[in-house]
Structures are given as C-alpha cells and as structure tokens.
Coordinates of N, CA and C in Angstrom, one line a residue:
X70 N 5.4 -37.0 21.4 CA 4.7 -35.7 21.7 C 5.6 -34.5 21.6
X71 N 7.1 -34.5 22.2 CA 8.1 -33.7 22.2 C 8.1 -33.3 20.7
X72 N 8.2 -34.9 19.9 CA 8.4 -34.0 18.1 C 7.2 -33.1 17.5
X73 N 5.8 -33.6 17.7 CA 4.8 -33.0 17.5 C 4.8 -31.2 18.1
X74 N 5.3 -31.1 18.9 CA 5.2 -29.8 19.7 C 6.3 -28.8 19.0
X75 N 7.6 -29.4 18.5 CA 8.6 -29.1 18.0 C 8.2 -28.8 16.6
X76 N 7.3 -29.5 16.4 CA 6.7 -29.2 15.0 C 5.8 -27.7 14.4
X77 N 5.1 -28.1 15.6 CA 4.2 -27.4 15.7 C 4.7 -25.6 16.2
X78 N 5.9 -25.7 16.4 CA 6.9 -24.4 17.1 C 7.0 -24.0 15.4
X79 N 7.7 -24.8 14.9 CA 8.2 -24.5 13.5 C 6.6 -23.2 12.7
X80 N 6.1 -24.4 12.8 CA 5.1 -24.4 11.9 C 4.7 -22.3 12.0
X81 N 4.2 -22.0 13.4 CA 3.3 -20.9 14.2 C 4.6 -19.7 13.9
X82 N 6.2 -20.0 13.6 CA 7.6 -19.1 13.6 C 7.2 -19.3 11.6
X83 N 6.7 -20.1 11.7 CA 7.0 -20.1 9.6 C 5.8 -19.0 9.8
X84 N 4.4 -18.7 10.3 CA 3.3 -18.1 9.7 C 4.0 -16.8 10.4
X85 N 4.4 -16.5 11.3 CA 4.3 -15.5 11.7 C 5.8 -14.4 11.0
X86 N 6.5 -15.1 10.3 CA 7.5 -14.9 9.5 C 7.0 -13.9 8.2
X87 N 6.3 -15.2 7.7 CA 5.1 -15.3 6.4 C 4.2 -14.1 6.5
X88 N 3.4 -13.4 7.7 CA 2.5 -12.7 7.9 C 3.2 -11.2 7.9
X89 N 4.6 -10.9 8.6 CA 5.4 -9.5 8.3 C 5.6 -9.7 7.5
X90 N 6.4 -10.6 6.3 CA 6.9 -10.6 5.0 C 5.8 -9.9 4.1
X91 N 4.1 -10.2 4.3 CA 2.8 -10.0 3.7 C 2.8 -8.3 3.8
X92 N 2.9 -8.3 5.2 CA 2.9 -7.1 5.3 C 3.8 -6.0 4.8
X93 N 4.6 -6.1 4.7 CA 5.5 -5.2 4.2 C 5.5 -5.7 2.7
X94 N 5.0 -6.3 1.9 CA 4.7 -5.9 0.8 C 3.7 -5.9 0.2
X95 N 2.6 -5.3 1.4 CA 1.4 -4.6 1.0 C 1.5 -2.9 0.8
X96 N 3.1 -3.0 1.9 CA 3.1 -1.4 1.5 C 3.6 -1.1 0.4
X97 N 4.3 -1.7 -0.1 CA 4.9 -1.9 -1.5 C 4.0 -1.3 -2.6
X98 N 3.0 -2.6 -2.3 CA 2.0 -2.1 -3.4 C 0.7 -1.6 -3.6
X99 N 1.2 -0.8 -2.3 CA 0.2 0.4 -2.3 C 0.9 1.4 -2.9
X100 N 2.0 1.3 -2.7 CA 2.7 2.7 -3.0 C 2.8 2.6 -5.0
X101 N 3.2 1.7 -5.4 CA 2.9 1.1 -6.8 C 1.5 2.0 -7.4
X102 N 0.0 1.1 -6.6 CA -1.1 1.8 -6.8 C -1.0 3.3 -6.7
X103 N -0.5 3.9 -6.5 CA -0.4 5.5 -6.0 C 0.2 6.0 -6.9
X104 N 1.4 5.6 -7.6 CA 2.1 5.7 -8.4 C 1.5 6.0 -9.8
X105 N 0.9 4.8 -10.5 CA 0.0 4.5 -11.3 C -1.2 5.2 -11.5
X106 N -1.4 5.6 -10.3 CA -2.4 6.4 -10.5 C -2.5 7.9 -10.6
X107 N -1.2 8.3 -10.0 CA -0.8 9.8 -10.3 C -0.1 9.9 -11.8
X108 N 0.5 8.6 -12.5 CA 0.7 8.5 -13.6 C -0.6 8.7 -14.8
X109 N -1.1 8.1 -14.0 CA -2.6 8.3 -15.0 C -3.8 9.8 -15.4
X110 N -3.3 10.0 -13.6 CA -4.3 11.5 -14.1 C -3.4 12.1 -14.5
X111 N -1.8 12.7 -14.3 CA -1.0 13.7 -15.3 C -1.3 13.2 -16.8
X112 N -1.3 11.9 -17.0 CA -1.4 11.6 -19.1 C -2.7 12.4 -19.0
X113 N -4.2 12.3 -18.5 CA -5.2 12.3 -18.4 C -5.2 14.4 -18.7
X114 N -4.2 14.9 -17.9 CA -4.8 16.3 -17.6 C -3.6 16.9 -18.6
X115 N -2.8 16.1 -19.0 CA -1.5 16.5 -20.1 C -2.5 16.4 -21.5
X116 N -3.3 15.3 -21.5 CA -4.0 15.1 -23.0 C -4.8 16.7 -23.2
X117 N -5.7 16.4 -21.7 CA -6.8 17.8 -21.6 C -6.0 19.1 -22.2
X118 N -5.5 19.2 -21.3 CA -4.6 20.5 -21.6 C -3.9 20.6 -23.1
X119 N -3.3 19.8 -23.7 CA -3.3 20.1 -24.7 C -4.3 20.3 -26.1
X120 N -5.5 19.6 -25.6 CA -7.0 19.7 -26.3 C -6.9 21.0 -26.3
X121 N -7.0 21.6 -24.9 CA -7.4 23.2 -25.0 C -6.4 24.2 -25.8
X122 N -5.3 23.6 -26.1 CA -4.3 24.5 -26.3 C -3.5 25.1 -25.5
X123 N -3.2 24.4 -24.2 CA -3.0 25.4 -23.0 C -1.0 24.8 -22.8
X124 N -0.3 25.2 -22.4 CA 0.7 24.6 -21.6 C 0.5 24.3 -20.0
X125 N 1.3 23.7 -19.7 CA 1.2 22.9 -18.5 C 1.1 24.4 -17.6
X126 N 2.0 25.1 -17.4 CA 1.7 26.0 -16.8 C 1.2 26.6 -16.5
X127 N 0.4 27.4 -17.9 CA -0.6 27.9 -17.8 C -1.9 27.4 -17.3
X128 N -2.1 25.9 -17.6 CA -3.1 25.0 -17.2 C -3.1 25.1 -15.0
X129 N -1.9 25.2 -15.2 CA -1.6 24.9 -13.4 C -1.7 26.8 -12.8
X130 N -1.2 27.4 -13.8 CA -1.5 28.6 -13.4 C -3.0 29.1 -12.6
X131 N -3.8 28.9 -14.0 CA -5.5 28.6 -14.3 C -6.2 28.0 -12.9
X132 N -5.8 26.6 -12.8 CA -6.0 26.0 -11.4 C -5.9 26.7 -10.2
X133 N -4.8 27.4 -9.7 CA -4.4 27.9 -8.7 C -5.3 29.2 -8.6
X134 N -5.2 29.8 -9.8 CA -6.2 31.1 -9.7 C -8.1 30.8 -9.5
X135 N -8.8 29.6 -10.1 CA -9.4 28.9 -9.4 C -9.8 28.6 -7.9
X136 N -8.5 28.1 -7.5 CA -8.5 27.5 -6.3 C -8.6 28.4 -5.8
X137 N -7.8 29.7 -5.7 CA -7.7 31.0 -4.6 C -9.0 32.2 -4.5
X138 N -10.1 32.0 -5.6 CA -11.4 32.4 -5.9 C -11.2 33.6 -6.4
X139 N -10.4 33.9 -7.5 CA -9.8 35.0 -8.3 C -10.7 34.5 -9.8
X140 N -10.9 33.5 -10.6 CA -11.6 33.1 -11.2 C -10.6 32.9 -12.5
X141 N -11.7 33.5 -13.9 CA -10.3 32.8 -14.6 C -9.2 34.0 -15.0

C-alpha cells in the first residue's frame, strides 16, 4: 500500500510539473501568433501602399489624418 501511495505522489508532482511547463508555453505561443500576425498585416499594408504609390510615411501620415477627422 505504502509503494502504491508513493507512486501515486510521483505520479500527481509529474502532472502538476507537466501542467506549468504547458502553461508557460502557451504564452510562448501566443506571443509567436502575435508576431506573425503583425508580420502579415505590415507585408499586407507594405504591398497596398506600394500599389498606390504611396511611401510608408506618407501612407501612415494619411492614416493619422483620418484618424484625427481632418480627412485626406
């Protein structure tokens, strides 16, 4: 009974080991996803903007004057 219990100690210190180790590299790859994804819209708004002919600046200029309700 004593080894079964001893076992069973092991066993509940391995999961709960196992379960913060999970966790901390869920933040991992969240932060990955986030990454990837801000990767994607700059290619995405770098492509646009060059369609239009614009530089980055000007494009982010544009935006900001938008945003503040000055227009284009």
């Amino acid at each position: 009974m004593n080894q079964l219990v001893d076992r069973v100690g092991h066993l509940e210190a391995s999961a709960i080991t196992i379960g913060e180790e999970v966790s901390e590299m869920k933040l991992v790859t969240d932060d990955v996803r986030r990454w990837k994804l801000r990767d994607r819209w700059l290619g995405v708004t770098g492509i646009a903007v060059r369609a239009l002919g614009m530089s980055h600046a000007e494009a982010i200029r544009r935006i900001i004057f938008v945003v503040m309700g000055k227009g284009w």
